[in-house]
mmCIF file with all atom_site columns, C-alpha atoms and ligand atoms in Angstrom:
data_model
loop_
_atom_site.group_PDB
_atom_site.id
_atom_site.type_symbol
_atom_site.label_atom_id
_atom_site.label_alt_id
_atom_site.label_comp_id
_atom_site.label_asym_id
_atom_site.label_entity_id
_atom_site.label_seq_id
_atom_site.pdbx_PDB_ins_code
_atom_site.Cartn_x
_atom_site.Cartn_y
_atom_site.Cartn_z
_atom_site.occupancy
_atom_site.B_iso_or_equiv
_atom_site.pdbx_formal_charge
_atom_site.auth_seq_id
_atom_site.auth_comp_id
_atom_site.auth_asym_id
_atom_site.auth_atom_id
_atom_site.pdbx_PDB_model_num
ATOM   1   C CA  . MET A 1 1   ? -47.112 -10.241 28.974  1.00 97.00 ? 132 MET A CA  1
ATOM   2   C CA  . LEU A 1 2   ? -48.774 -6.899  28.516  1.00 98.00 ? 133 LEU A CA  1
ATOM   3   C CA  . ASN A 1 3   ? -49.645 -5.722  25.000  1.00 98.00 ? 134 ASN A CA  1
ATOM   4   C CA  . VAL A 1 4   ? -49.633 -1.920  25.152  1.00 98.00 ? 135 VAL A CA  1
ATOM   5   C CA  . GLY A 1 5   ? -50.763 0.281   22.253  1.00 98.00 ? 136 GLY A CA  1
ATOM   6   C CA  . LEU A 1 6   ? -48.930 3.613   22.247  1.00 98.00 ? 137 LEU A CA  1
ATOM   7   C CA  . THR A 1 7   ? -50.685 6.404   20.411  1.00 97.00 ? 138 THR A CA  1
ATOM   8   C CA  . GLY A 1 8   ? -51.231 10.151  20.272  1.00 96.00 ? 139 GLY A CA  1
ATOM   9   C CA  . GLY A 1 9   ? -51.135 12.742  17.519  1.00 93.00 ? 140 GLY A CA  1
ATOM   10  C CA  . ILE A 1 10  ? -48.342 13.946  15.265  1.00 90.00 ? 141 ILE A CA  1
ATOM   11  C CA  . ALA A 1 11  ? -45.477 15.377  17.376  1.00 93.00 ? 142 ALA A CA  1
ATOM   12  C CA  . THR A 1 12  ? -47.252 14.813  20.697  1.00 96.00 ? 143 THR A CA  1
ATOM   13  C CA  . GLY A 1 13  ? -44.233 12.837  21.939  1.00 96.00 ? 144 GLY A CA  1
ATOM   14  C CA  . LYS A 1 14  ? -44.882 9.161   21.127  1.00 96.00 ? 145 LYS A CA  1
ATOM   15  C CA  . SER A 1 15  ? -41.257 8.452   20.152  1.00 96.00 ? 146 SER A CA  1
ATOM   16  C CA  . THR A 1 16  ? -39.985 10.351  23.171  1.00 97.00 ? 147 THR A CA  1
ATOM   17  C CA  . VAL A 1 17  ? -42.170 8.315   25.544  1.00 98.00 ? 148 VAL A CA  1
ATOM   18  C CA  . ALA A 1 18  ? -41.314 5.076   23.721  1.00 98.00 ? 149 ALA A CA  1
ATOM   19  C CA  . ARG A 1 19  ? -37.604 5.784   24.111  1.00 98.00 ? 150 ARG A CA  1
ATOM   20  C CA  . ILE A 1 20  ? -37.955 6.283   27.867  1.00 98.00 ? 151 ILE A CA  1
ATOM   21  C CA  . LEU A 1 21  ? -39.985 3.076   28.273  1.00 98.00 ? 152 LEU A CA  1
ATOM   22  C CA  . VAL A 1 22  ? -37.547 1.066   26.160  1.00 98.00 ? 153 VAL A CA  1
ATOM   23  C CA  . GLY A 1 23  ? -34.770 2.376   28.417  1.00 98.00 ? 154 GLY A CA  1
ATOM   24  C CA  . LYS A 1 24  ? -36.647 0.834   31.329  1.00 98.00 ? 155 LYS A CA  1
ATOM   25  C CA  . GLY A 1 25  ? -37.070 -2.531  29.614  1.00 98.00 ? 156 GLY A CA  1
ATOM   26  C CA  . ALA A 1 26  ? -40.154 -2.363  27.369  1.00 98.00 ? 157 ALA A CA  1
ATOM   27  C CA  . LEU A 1 27  ? -39.946 -4.051  23.958  1.00 98.00 ? 158 LEU A CA  1
ATOM   28  C CA  . LEU A 1 28  ? -40.954 -1.800  21.063  1.00 98.00 ? 159 LEU A CA  1
ATOM   29  C CA  . ILE A 1 29  ? -42.753 -2.753  17.883  1.00 97.00 ? 160 ILE A CA  1
ATOM   30  C CA  . ASP A 1 30  ? -42.858 0.174   15.491  1.00 94.00 ? 161 ASP A CA  1
ATOM   31  C CA  . PHE A 1 31  ? -45.806 -0.038  13.075  1.00 91.00 ? 162 PHE A CA  1
ATOM   32  C CA  . ASP A 1 32  ? -44.131 2.176   10.547  1.00 87.00 ? 163 ASP A CA  1
ATOM   33  C CA  . GLU A 1 33  ? -41.199 -0.196  10.494  1.00 90.00 ? 164 GLU A CA  1
ATOM   34  C CA  . LEU A 1 34  ? -43.545 -3.196  10.213  1.00 93.00 ? 165 LEU A CA  1
ATOM   35  C CA  . SER A 1 35  ? -45.121 -1.750  7.088   1.00 89.00 ? 166 SER A CA  1
ATOM   36  C CA  . HIS A 1 36  ? -41.642 -1.230  5.601   1.00 90.00 ? 167 HIS A CA  1
ATOM   37  C CA  . ASP A 1 37  ? -40.782 -4.844  6.428   1.00 92.00 ? 168 ASP A CA  1
ATOM   38  C CA  . VAL A 1 38  ? -43.816 -6.330  4.695   1.00 94.00 ? 169 VAL A CA  1
ATOM   39  C CA  . GLU A 1 39  ? -43.128 -4.251  1.554   1.00 95.00 ? 170 GLU A CA  1
ATOM   40  C CA  . GLN A 1 40  ? -39.712 -5.759  0.828   1.00 94.00 ? 171 GLN A CA  1
ATOM   41  C CA  . PRO A 1 41  ? -38.967 -5.944  -2.929  1.00 95.00 ? 172 PRO A CA  1
ATOM   42  C CA  . GLU A 1 42  ? -40.448 -8.942  -4.764  1.00 94.00 ? 173 GLU A CA  1
ATOM   43  C CA  . GLY A 1 43  ? -42.486 -10.083 -1.727  1.00 93.00 ? 174 GLY A CA  1
ATOM   44  C CA  . PRO A 1 44  ? -46.247 -10.676 -2.058  1.00 94.00 ? 175 PRO A CA  1
ATOM   45  C CA  . VAL A 1 45  ? -47.290 -7.235  -0.741  1.00 96.00 ? 176 VAL A CA  1
ATOM   46  C CA  . TRP A 1 46  ? -44.753 -5.488  -2.962  1.00 97.00 ? 177 TRP A CA  1
ATOM   47  C CA  . GLN A 1 47  ? -46.035 -7.433  -5.980  1.00 97.00 ? 178 GLN A CA  1
ATOM   48  C CA  . GLU A 1 48  ? -49.642 -6.431  -5.290  1.00 97.00 ? 179 GLU A CA  1
ATOM   49  C CA  . ILE A 1 49  ? -48.662 -2.777  -4.878  1.00 97.00 ? 180 ILE A CA  1
ATOM   50  C CA  . VAL A 1 50  ? -46.698 -2.787  -8.132  1.00 97.00 ? 181 VAL A CA  1
ATOM   51  C CA  . ARG A 1 51  ? -49.530 -4.590  -9.936  1.00 97.00 ? 182 ARG A CA  1
ATOM   52  C CA  . HIS A 1 52  ? -51.989 -1.841  -8.959  1.00 97.00 ? 183 HIS A CA  1
ATOM   53  C CA  . PHE A 1 53  ? -49.799 1.272   -8.916  1.00 97.00 ? 184 PHE A CA  1
ATOM   54  C CA  . GLY A 1 54  ? -47.202 0.466   -11.574 1.00 97.00 ? 185 GLY A CA  1
ATOM   55  C CA  . GLU A 1 55  ? -43.412 0.381   -11.584 1.00 96.00 ? 186 GLU A CA  1
ATOM   56  C CA  . GLU A 1 56  ? -43.274 4.174   -11.607 1.00 96.00 ? 187 GLU A CA  1
ATOM   57  C CA  . ILE A 1 57  ? -43.712 4.139   -7.810  1.00 97.00 ? 188 ILE A CA  1
ATOM   58  C CA  . LEU A 1 58  ? -40.387 2.292   -7.415  1.00 97.00 ? 189 LEU A CA  1
ATOM   59  C CA  . HIS A 1 59  ? -36.920 3.643   -6.696  1.00 97.00 ? 190 HIS A CA  1
ATOM   60  C CA  . ASP A 1 60  ? -34.050 2.519   -8.936  1.00 96.00 ? 191 ASP A CA  1
ATOM   61  C CA  . ASP A 1 61  ? -33.199 -0.217  -6.427  1.00 96.00 ? 192 ASP A CA  1
ATOM   62  C CA  . ARG A 1 62  ? -36.832 -1.486  -6.756  1.00 96.00 ? 193 ARG A CA  1
ATOM   63  C CA  . THR A 1 63  ? -37.835 -0.501  -3.212  1.00 95.00 ? 194 THR A CA  1
ATOM   64  C CA  . ILE A 1 64  ? -41.097 1.392   -2.976  1.00 96.00 ? 195 ILE A CA  1
ATOM   65  C CA  . ASN A 1 65  ? -40.834 5.157   -3.206  1.00 95.00 ? 196 ASN A CA  1
ATOM   66  C CA  . ARG A 1 66  ? -43.142 5.901   -0.287  1.00 90.00 ? 197 ARG A CA  1
ATOM   67  C CA  . ARG A 1 67  ? -43.241 9.602   -0.990  1.00 87.00 ? 198 ARG A CA  1
ATOM   68  C CA  . LYS A 1 68  ? -44.452 8.999   -4.553  1.00 93.00 ? 199 LYS A CA  1
ATOM   69  C CA  . LEU A 1 69  ? -46.975 6.413   -3.433  1.00 93.00 ? 200 LEU A CA  1
ATOM   70  C CA  . GLY A 1 70  ? -48.092 8.758   -0.651  1.00 87.00 ? 201 GLY A CA  1
ATOM   71  C CA  . ASP A 1 71  ? -48.659 11.580  -3.130  1.00 87.00 ? 202 ASP A CA  1
ATOM   72  C CA  . ILE A 1 72  ? -50.908 9.271   -5.177  1.00 92.00 ? 203 ILE A CA  1
ATOM   73  C CA  . VAL A 1 73  ? -52.985 7.794   -2.364  1.00 89.00 ? 204 VAL A CA  1
ATOM   74  C CA  . PHE A 1 74  ? -53.396 10.892  -0.257  1.00 80.00 ? 205 PHE A CA  1
ATOM   75  C CA  . ALA A 1 75  ? -54.933 12.648  -3.249  1.00 85.00 ? 206 ALA A CA  1
ATOM   76  C CA  . ASP A 1 76  ? -57.458 9.847   -3.857  1.00 90.00 ? 207 ASP A CA  1
ATOM   77  C CA  . ARG A 1 77  ? -59.430 8.163   -1.071  1.00 87.00 ? 208 ARG A CA  1
ATOM   78  C CA  . GLU A 1 78  ? -60.237 5.104   -3.171  1.00 95.00 ? 209 GLU A CA  1
ATOM   79  C CA  . LYS A 1 79  ? -56.585 4.475   -3.905  1.00 94.00 ? 210 LYS A CA  1
ATOM   80  C CA  . LEU A 1 80  ? -55.775 4.934   -0.237  1.00 90.00 ? 211 LEU A CA  1
ATOM   81  C CA  . GLY A 1 81  ? -58.419 2.334   0.580   1.00 92.00 ? 212 GLY A CA  1
ATOM   82  C CA  . LEU A 1 82  ? -56.962 -0.032  -1.990  1.00 96.00 ? 213 LEU A CA  1
ATOM   83  C CA  . LEU A 1 83  ? -53.434 0.388   -0.630  1.00 94.00 ? 214 LEU A CA  1
ATOM   84  C CA  . ASN A 1 84  ? -54.657 -0.167  2.921   1.00 91.00 ? 215 ASN A CA  1
ATOM   85  C CA  . ARG A 1 85  ? -56.465 -3.350  1.876   1.00 94.00 ? 216 ARG A CA  1
ATOM   86  C CA  . ILE A 1 86  ? -53.208 -4.648  0.408   1.00 96.00 ? 217 ILE A CA  1
ATOM   87  C CA  . VAL A 1 87  ? -50.894 -3.631  3.246   1.00 94.00 ? 218 VAL A CA  1
ATOM   88  C CA  . HIS A 1 88  ? -52.928 -3.849  6.464   1.00 91.00 ? 219 HIS A CA  1
ATOM   89  C CA  . PRO A 1 89  ? -53.592 -7.617  6.590   1.00 93.00 ? 220 PRO A CA  1
ATOM   90  C CA  . ALA A 1 90  ? -49.885 -8.334  6.130   1.00 95.00 ? 221 ALA A CA  1
ATOM   91  C CA  . VAL A 1 91  ? -48.936 -5.809  8.794   1.00 94.00 ? 222 VAL A CA  1
ATOM   92  C CA  . PHE A 1 92  ? -51.449 -7.274  11.269  1.00 93.00 ? 223 PHE A CA  1
ATOM   93  C CA  . LYS A 1 93  ? -50.238 -10.776 10.554  1.00 95.00 ? 224 LYS A CA  1
ATOM   94  C CA  . GLU A 1 94  ? -46.602 -9.818  11.104  1.00 95.00 ? 225 GLU A CA  1
ATOM   95  C CA  . TRP A 1 95  ? -47.516 -7.877  14.274  1.00 96.00 ? 226 TRP A CA  1
ATOM   96  C CA  . HIS A 1 96  ? -49.414 -10.846 15.640  1.00 95.00 ? 227 HIS A CA  1
ATOM   97  C CA  . ARG A 1 97  ? -46.522 -13.167 14.802  1.00 96.00 ? 228 ARG A CA  1
ATOM   98  C CA  . ARG A 1 98  ? -44.042 -10.961 16.677  1.00 96.00 ? 229 ARG A CA  1
ATOM   99  C CA  . ILE A 1 99  ? -46.309 -10.628 19.731  1.00 96.00 ? 230 ILE A CA  1
ATOM   100 C CA  . GLU A 1 100 ? -46.772 -14.385 19.940  1.00 95.00 ? 231 GLU A CA  1
ATOM   101 C CA  . GLU A 1 101 ? -43.036 -14.953 19.526  1.00 97.00 ? 232 GLU A CA  1
ATOM   102 C CA  . ILE A 1 102 ? -42.328 -12.576 22.423  1.00 97.00 ? 233 ILE A CA  1
ATOM   103 C CA  . ARG A 1 103 ? -45.037 -14.217 24.530  1.00 95.00 ? 234 ARG A CA  1
ATOM   104 C CA  . LYS A 1 104 ? -43.223 -17.527 24.122  1.00 96.00 ? 235 LYS A CA  1
ATOM   105 C CA  . VAL A 1 105 ? -39.696 -16.390 24.943  1.00 97.00 ? 236 VAL A CA  1
ATOM   106 C CA  . GLN A 1 106 ? -40.491 -13.648 27.458  1.00 97.00 ? 237 GLN A CA  1
ATOM   107 C CA  . PRO A 1 107 ? -43.882 -14.252 29.098  1.00 95.00 ? 238 PRO A CA  1
ATOM   108 C CA  . ASP A 1 108 ? -43.443 -11.259 31.443  1.00 97.00 ? 239 ASP A CA  1
ATOM   109 C CA  . ALA A 1 109 ? -42.588 -8.767  28.679  1.00 98.00 ? 240 ALA A CA  1
ATOM   110 C CA  . ILE A 1 110 ? -44.189 -5.364  28.371  1.00 98.00 ? 241 ILE A CA  1
ATOM   111 C CA  . VAL A 1 111 ? -44.611 -4.896  24.643  1.00 98.00 ? 242 VAL A CA  1
ATOM   112 C CA  . LEU A 1 112 ? -45.151 -1.410  23.341  1.00 98.00 ? 243 LEU A CA  1
ATOM   113 C CA  . SER A 1 113 ? -46.570 -1.016  19.836  1.00 97.00 ? 244 SER A CA  1
ATOM   114 C CA  . ASP A 1 114 ? -46.264 2.489   18.399  1.00 96.00 ? 245 ASP A CA  1
ATOM   115 C CA  . ILE A 1 115 ? -49.507 2.810   16.380  1.00 93.00 ? 246 ILE A CA  1
ATOM   116 C CA  . PRO A 1 116 ? -50.291 6.418   15.396  1.00 89.00 ? 247 PRO A CA  1
ATOM   117 C CA  . LEU A 1 117 ? -53.788 5.546   14.063  1.00 88.00 ? 248 LEU A CA  1
ATOM   118 C CA  . LEU A 1 118 ? -54.707 2.973   16.730  1.00 94.00 ? 249 LEU A CA  1
ATOM   119 C CA  . ILE A 1 119 ? -57.972 4.664   17.693  1.00 94.00 ? 250 ILE A CA  1
ATOM   120 C CA  . GLU A 1 120 ? -59.010 5.685   14.158  1.00 90.00 ? 251 GLU A CA  1
ATOM   121 C CA  . ALA A 1 121 ? -58.389 2.138   12.930  1.00 87.00 ? 252 ALA A CA  1
ATOM   122 C CA  . GLY A 1 122 ? -60.575 0.657   15.695  1.00 91.00 ? 253 GLY A CA  1
ATOM   123 C CA  . MET A 1 123 ? -57.666 -1.333  17.101  1.00 93.00 ? 254 MET A CA  1
ATOM   124 C CA  . LYS A 1 124 ? -58.383 -0.795  20.790  1.00 95.00 ? 255 LYS A CA  1
ATOM   125 C CA  . PRO A 1 125 ? -59.706 -4.375  21.170  1.00 96.00 ? 256 PRO A CA  1
ATOM   126 C CA  . MET A 1 126 ? -56.398 -5.723  19.822  1.00 95.00 ? 257 MET A CA  1
ATOM   127 C CA  . VAL A 1 127 ? -54.320 -4.360  22.712  1.00 97.00 ? 258 VAL A CA  1
ATOM   128 C CA  . ASP A 1 128 ? -54.540 -4.876  26.468  1.00 96.00 ? 259 ASP A CA  1
ATOM   129 C CA  . LEU A 1 129 ? -54.187 -1.194  27.175  1.00 97.00 ? 260 LEU A CA  1
ATOM   130 C CA  . VAL A 1 130 ? -54.072 2.137   25.308  1.00 98.00 ? 261 VAL A CA  1
ATOM   131 C CA  . LEU A 1 131 ? -51.346 4.573   26.370  1.00 98.00 ? 262 LEU A CA  1
ATOM   132 C CA  . LEU A 1 132 ? -52.009 8.033   24.938  1.00 98.00 ? 263 LEU A CA  1
ATOM   133 C CA  . VAL A 1 133 ? -49.418 10.800  24.754  1.00 98.00 ? 264 VAL A CA  1
ATOM   134 C CA  . TYR A 1 134 ? -51.327 14.060  25.023  1.00 97.00 ? 265 TYR A CA  1
ATOM   135 C CA  . LEU A 1 135 ? -50.247 17.556  24.089  1.00 96.00 ? 266 LEU A CA  1
ATOM   136 C CA  . SER A 1 136 ? -52.420 20.645  23.701  1.00 95.00 ? 267 SER A CA  1
ATOM   137 C CA  . PRO A 1 137 ? -52.955 21.457  20.001  1.00 93.00 ? 268 PRO A CA  1
ATOM   138 C CA  . GLU A 1 138 ? -51.193 24.826  20.432  1.00 93.00 ? 269 GLU A CA  1
ATOM   139 C CA  . GLU A 1 139 ? -48.029 23.161  21.750  1.00 95.00 ? 270 GLU A CA  1
ATOM   140 C CA  . GLN A 1 140 ? -48.401 20.423  19.115  1.00 94.00 ? 271 GLN A CA  1
ATOM   141 C CA  . ILE A 1 141 ? -48.082 23.105  16.413  1.00 94.00 ? 272 ILE A CA  1
ATOM   142 C CA  . ALA A 1 142 ? -45.024 24.629  18.106  1.00 95.00 ? 273 ALA A CA  1
ATOM   143 C CA  . ARG A 1 143 ? -43.234 21.249  18.383  1.00 95.00 ? 274 ARG A CA  1
ATOM   144 C CA  . LEU A 1 144 ? -44.068 20.325  14.795  1.00 92.00 ? 275 LEU A CA  1
ATOM   145 C CA  . VAL A 1 145 ? -42.650 23.627  13.573  1.00 94.00 ? 276 VAL A CA  1
ATOM   146 C CA  . ALA A 1 146 ? -39.510 23.125  15.678  1.00 94.00 ? 277 ALA A CA  1
ATOM   147 C CA  . ARG A 1 147 ? -38.979 19.458  14.729  1.00 92.00 ? 278 ARG A CA  1
ATOM   148 C CA  . ASN A 1 148 ? -39.908 19.415  11.034  1.00 89.00 ? 279 ASN A CA  1
ATOM   149 C CA  . GLY A 1 149 ? -39.197 23.022  10.109  1.00 90.00 ? 280 GLY A CA  1
ATOM   150 C CA  . TYR A 1 150 ? -42.765 23.414  8.814   1.00 88.00 ? 281 TYR A CA  1
ATOM   151 C CA  . ARG A 1 151 ? -44.295 26.848  8.372   1.00 92.00 ? 282 ARG A CA  1
ATOM   152 C CA  . ARG A 1 152 ? -46.922 27.455  11.046  1.00 93.00 ? 283 ARG A CA  1
ATOM   153 C CA  . GLU A 1 153 ? -49.799 27.252  8.550   1.00 93.00 ? 284 GLU A CA  1
ATOM   154 C CA  . ASP A 1 154 ? -48.542 23.915  7.203   1.00 89.00 ? 285 ASP A CA  1
ATOM   155 C CA  . ALA A 1 155 ? -48.247 22.536  10.730  1.00 90.00 ? 286 ALA A CA  1
ATOM   156 C CA  . GLU A 1 156 ? -51.808 23.705  11.418  1.00 92.00 ? 287 GLU A CA  1
ATOM   157 C CA  . LYS A 1 157 ? -53.037 21.993  8.241   1.00 87.00 ? 288 LYS A CA  1
ATOM   158 C CA  . ARG A 1 158 ? -51.314 18.715  9.134   1.00 85.00 ? 289 ARG A CA  1
ATOM   159 C CA  . ILE A 1 159 ? -52.858 18.744  12.580  1.00 88.00 ? 290 ILE A CA  1
ATOM   160 C CA  . ALA A 1 160 ? -56.285 19.758  11.270  1.00 86.00 ? 291 ALA A CA  1
ATOM   161 C CA  . SER A 1 161 ? -56.243 16.740  8.915   1.00 83.00 ? 292 SER A CA  1
ATOM   162 C CA  . GLN A 1 162 ? -55.993 14.383  11.905  1.00 86.00 ? 293 GLN A CA  1
ATOM   163 C CA  . THR A 1 163 ? -58.490 13.413  14.579  1.00 91.00 ? 294 THR A CA  1
ATOM   164 C CA  . PRO A 1 164 ? -58.233 16.124  17.259  1.00 93.00 ? 295 PRO A CA  1
ATOM   165 C CA  . ILE A 1 165 ? -56.150 14.738  20.110  1.00 93.00 ? 296 ILE A CA  1
ATOM   166 C CA  . GLY A 1 166 ? -58.842 15.686  22.646  1.00 93.00 ? 297 GLY A CA  1
ATOM   167 C CA  . GLU A 1 167 ? -61.281 13.284  20.940  1.00 95.00 ? 298 GLU A CA  1
ATOM   168 C CA  . LYS A 1 168 ? -58.898 10.408  21.589  1.00 96.00 ? 299 LYS A CA  1
ATOM   169 C CA  . LEU A 1 169 ? -58.760 10.978  25.346  1.00 96.00 ? 300 LEU A CA  1
ATOM   170 C CA  . PRO A 1 170 ? -61.879 8.915   26.179  1.00 96.00 ? 301 PRO A CA  1
ATOM   171 C CA  . PHE A 1 171 ? -60.294 5.849   24.522  1.00 97.00 ? 302 PHE A CA  1
ATOM   172 C CA  . ALA A 1 172 ? -57.143 5.962   26.632  1.00 98.00 ? 303 ALA A CA  1
ATOM   173 C CA  . ASP A 1 173 ? -56.467 3.793   29.667  1.00 98.00 ? 304 ASP A CA  1
ATOM   174 C CA  . ILE A 1 174 ? -53.391 5.786   30.668  1.00 98.00 ? 305 ILE A CA  1
ATOM   175 C CA  . VAL A 1 175 ? -52.553 9.338   29.548  1.00 98.00 ? 306 VAL A CA  1
ATOM   176 C CA  . VAL A 1 176 ? -49.106 10.930  29.601  1.00 98.00 ? 307 VAL A CA  1
ATOM   177 C CA  . HIS A 1 177 ? -49.385 14.731  29.530  1.00 97.00 ? 308 HIS A CA  1
ATOM   178 C CA  . ASN A 1 178 ? -46.362 15.949  27.606  1.00 97.00 ? 309 ASN A CA  1
ATOM   179 C CA  . ASP A 1 179 ? -46.992 19.716  27.866  1.00 96.00 ? 310 ASP A CA  1
ATOM   180 C CA  . GLY A 1 180 ? -44.317 20.214  30.500  1.00 96.00 ? 311 GLY A CA  1
ATOM   181 C CA  . SER A 1 181 ? -40.542 19.985  30.392  1.00 97.00 ? 312 SER A CA  1
ATOM   182 C CA  . PRO A 1 182 ? -38.770 16.830  29.192  1.00 97.00 ? 313 PRO A CA  1
ATOM   183 C CA  . GLU A 1 183 ? -37.834 16.178  32.824  1.00 98.00 ? 314 GLU A CA  1
ATOM   184 C CA  . THR A 1 184 ? -41.487 16.349  33.945  1.00 98.00 ? 315 THR A CA  1
ATOM   185 C CA  . THR A 1 185 ? -42.369 13.826  31.228  1.00 98.00 ? 316 THR A CA  1
ATOM   186 C CA  . ARG A 1 186 ? -39.511 11.561  32.225  1.00 98.00 ? 317 ARG A CA  1
ATOM   187 C CA  . ILE A 1 187 ? -40.786 11.448  35.800  1.00 98.00 ? 318 ILE A CA  1
ATOM   188 C CA  . ALA A 1 188 ? -44.388 10.853  34.679  1.00 98.00 ? 319 ALA A CA  1
ATOM   189 C CA  . VAL A 1 189 ? -43.285 8.025   32.367  1.00 98.00 ? 320 VAL A CA  1
ATOM   190 C CA  . GLY A 1 190 ? -41.336 6.455   35.239  1.00 98.00 ? 321 GLY A CA  1
ATOM   191 C CA  . GLU A 1 191 ? -44.609 6.268   37.178  1.00 98.00 ? 322 GLU A CA  1
ATOM   192 C CA  . VAL A 1 192 ? -46.379 4.833   34.121  1.00 98.00 ? 323 VAL A CA  1
ATOM   193 C CA  . TRP A 1 193 ? -43.696 2.137   33.916  1.00 98.00 ? 324 TRP A CA  1
ATOM   194 C CA  . GLU A 1 194 ? -44.429 1.057   37.504  1.00 98.00 ? 325 GLU A CA  1
ATOM   195 C CA  . GLU A 1 195 ? -48.140 0.947   36.659  1.00 98.00 ? 326 GLU A CA  1
ATOM   196 C CA  . LEU A 1 196 ? -47.481 -1.153  33.537  1.00 98.00 ? 327 LEU A CA  1
ATOM   197 C CA  . LYS A 1 197 ? -45.375 -3.598  35.538  1.00 98.00 ? 328 LYS A CA  1
ATOM   198 C CA  . ASN A 1 198 ? -48.167 -3.949  38.098  1.00 97.00 ? 329 ASN A CA  1
ATOM   199 C CA  . ARG A 1 199 ? -50.757 -4.529  35.415  1.00 97.00 ? 330 ARG A CA  1
ATOM   200 C CA  . GLU A 1 200 ? -48.554 -7.062  33.649  1.00 97.00 ? 331 GLU A CA  1
ATOM   201 C CA  . ARG A 1 201 ? -48.001 -8.962  36.885  1.00 97.00 ? 332 ARG A CA  1
ATOM   202 C CA  . SER A 1 202 ? -51.661 -9.099  37.874  1.00 95.00 ? 333 SER A CA  1
ATOM   203 C CA  . ARG A 1 203 ? -52.625 -10.098 34.362  1.00 92.00 ? 334 ARG A CA  1
ATOM   204 C CA  . ARG A 1 204 ? -50.178 -12.981 34.374  1.00 91.00 ? 335 ARG A CA  1
ATOM   205 C CA  . GLU A 1 205 ? -51.261 -14.096 37.831  1.00 91.00 ? 336 GLU A CA  1
ATOM   206 C CA  . ASN A 1 206 ? -54.943 -13.968 36.871  1.00 88.00 ? 337 ASN A CA  1
ATOM   207 C CA  . THR A 1 207 ? -54.568 -15.809 33.589  1.00 76.00 ? 338 THR A CA  1
ATOM   208 C CA  . GLY A 1 208 ? -52.424 -18.406 35.244  1.00 59.00 ? 339 GLY A CA  1
HETATM 209 P P1  . ADP B 2 .   ? -44.084 11.870  17.894  1.00 88.14 ? 514 ADP B P1  1
HETATM 210 O O1  . ADP B 2 .   ? -43.265 10.616  17.959  1.00 88.14 ? 514 ADP B O1  1
HETATM 211 O O2  . ADP B 2 .   ? -45.379 11.756  18.631  1.00 88.14 ? 514 ADP B O2  1
HETATM 212 O O3  . ADP B 2 .   ? -44.289 12.423  16.519  1.00 88.14 ? 514 ADP B O3  1
HETATM 213 P P2  . ADP B 2 .   ? -41.742 13.097  19.173  1.00 88.14 ? 514 ADP B P2  1
HETATM 214 O O4  . ADP B 2 .   ? -41.478 12.210  20.338  1.00 88.14 ? 514 ADP B O4  1
HETATM 215 O O5  . ADP B 2 .   ? -40.864 13.008  17.982  1.00 88.14 ? 514 ADP B O5  1
HETATM 216 O O6  . ADP B 2 .   ? -43.282 12.993  18.723  1.00 88.14 ? 514 ADP B O6  1
HETATM 217 O O7  . ADP B 2 .   ? -41.759 14.597  19.742  1.00 88.14 ? 514 ADP B O7  1
HETATM 218 C C1  . ADP B 2 .   ? -41.974 15.698  18.859  1.00 88.14 ? 514 ADP B C1  1
HETATM 219 C C2  . ADP B 2 .   ? -40.895 16.761  19.085  1.00 88.14 ? 514 ADP B C2  1
HETATM 220 O O8  . ADP B 2 .   ? -41.082 17.357  20.369  1.00 88.14 ? 514 ADP B O8  1
HETATM 221 C C3  . ADP B 2 .   ? -39.487 16.209  19.078  1.00 88.14 ? 514 ADP B C3  1
HETATM 222 O O9  . ADP B 2 .   ? -38.656 17.158  18.447  1.00 88.14 ? 514 ADP B O9  1
HETATM 223 C C4  . ADP B 2 .   ? -39.145 16.055  20.555  1.00 88.14 ? 514 ADP B C4  1
HETATM 224 O O10 . ADP B 2 .   ? -37.758 16.145  20.795  1.00 88.14 ? 514 ADP B O10 1
HETATM 225 C C5  . ADP B 2 .   ? -39.905 17.219  21.167  1.00 88.14 ? 514 ADP B C5  1
HETATM 226 N N1  . ADP B 2 .   ? -40.368 16.966  22.537  1.00 88.14 ? 514 ADP B N1  1
HETATM 227 C C6  . ADP B 2 .   ? -40.941 15.839  23.010  1.00 88.14 ? 514 ADP B C6  1
HETATM 228 N N2  . ADP B 2 .   ? -41.295 15.981  24.305  1.00 88.14 ? 514 ADP B N2  1
HETATM 229 C C7  . ADP B 2 .   ? -40.929 17.239  24.665  1.00 88.14 ? 514 ADP B C7  1
HETATM 230 C C8  . ADP B 2 .   ? -41.058 18.014  25.883  1.00 88.14 ? 514 ADP B C8  1
HETATM 231 N N3  . ADP B 2 .   ? -41.614 17.526  26.993  1.00 88.14 ? 514 ADP B N3  1
HETATM 232 N N4  . ADP B 2 .   ? -40.603 19.289  25.847  1.00 88.14 ? 514 ADP B N4  1
HETATM 233 C C9  . ADP B 2 .   ? -40.052 19.815  24.730  1.00 88.14 ? 514 ADP B C9  1
HETATM 234 N N5  . ADP B 2 .   ? -39.916 19.151  23.552  1.00 88.14 ? 514 ADP B N5  1
HETATM 235 C C10 . ADP B 2 .   ? -40.351 17.877  23.510  1.00 88.14 ? 514 ADP B C10 1
#
């Protein structure tokens, strides 16, 4: 098995690359989805969140209103820290559980975990390999405007609030440059897939 961490910046093309790799046979674990899963109503994480942030962050159906909670924590670093301390251990535990389950049933799997903040969160040691989707900041702004309908200045602000993508490059084992056409990326990702299969095979052979 190969445990690949997929990362990049906002709108650099992580989902696009993930989709191509899944089409070739990779298994995808989406961290955003994991955090939704561990916050199911009445579960332990949900209870802790409600205990600290109150019922006013709930929708009528008692699921967490992530926009409301986001507005609270992104305006207050301490609250963000508190929320992360509640949610992260459960997410890691669930991630680990899924990886080990896959390892059992499909020992030659290539598992792709889409983790936007992999490098910022110091998670490089938790994956076998970091796959970074790179896009120049100028093109990143253009794609964010096109995809989310943001005004240019809002897109710039979003990007400025994140670690510059260039600073992540030294942490990557494999880089996909997504500045070109979708077809160019598709071809590049096809080559990455061959590389991942080779690495998975040699890893399995070496660890016996
Ligand atoms: P992320 O998952 O990193 O936020 P996406 O994969 O959603 O990024 O890509 C951001 C936007 O850019 C999407 O609208 C996507 O369709 C578009 N996109 C991705 N790759 C290319 C490309 N090579 N050329 C043009 N547009 C692209």
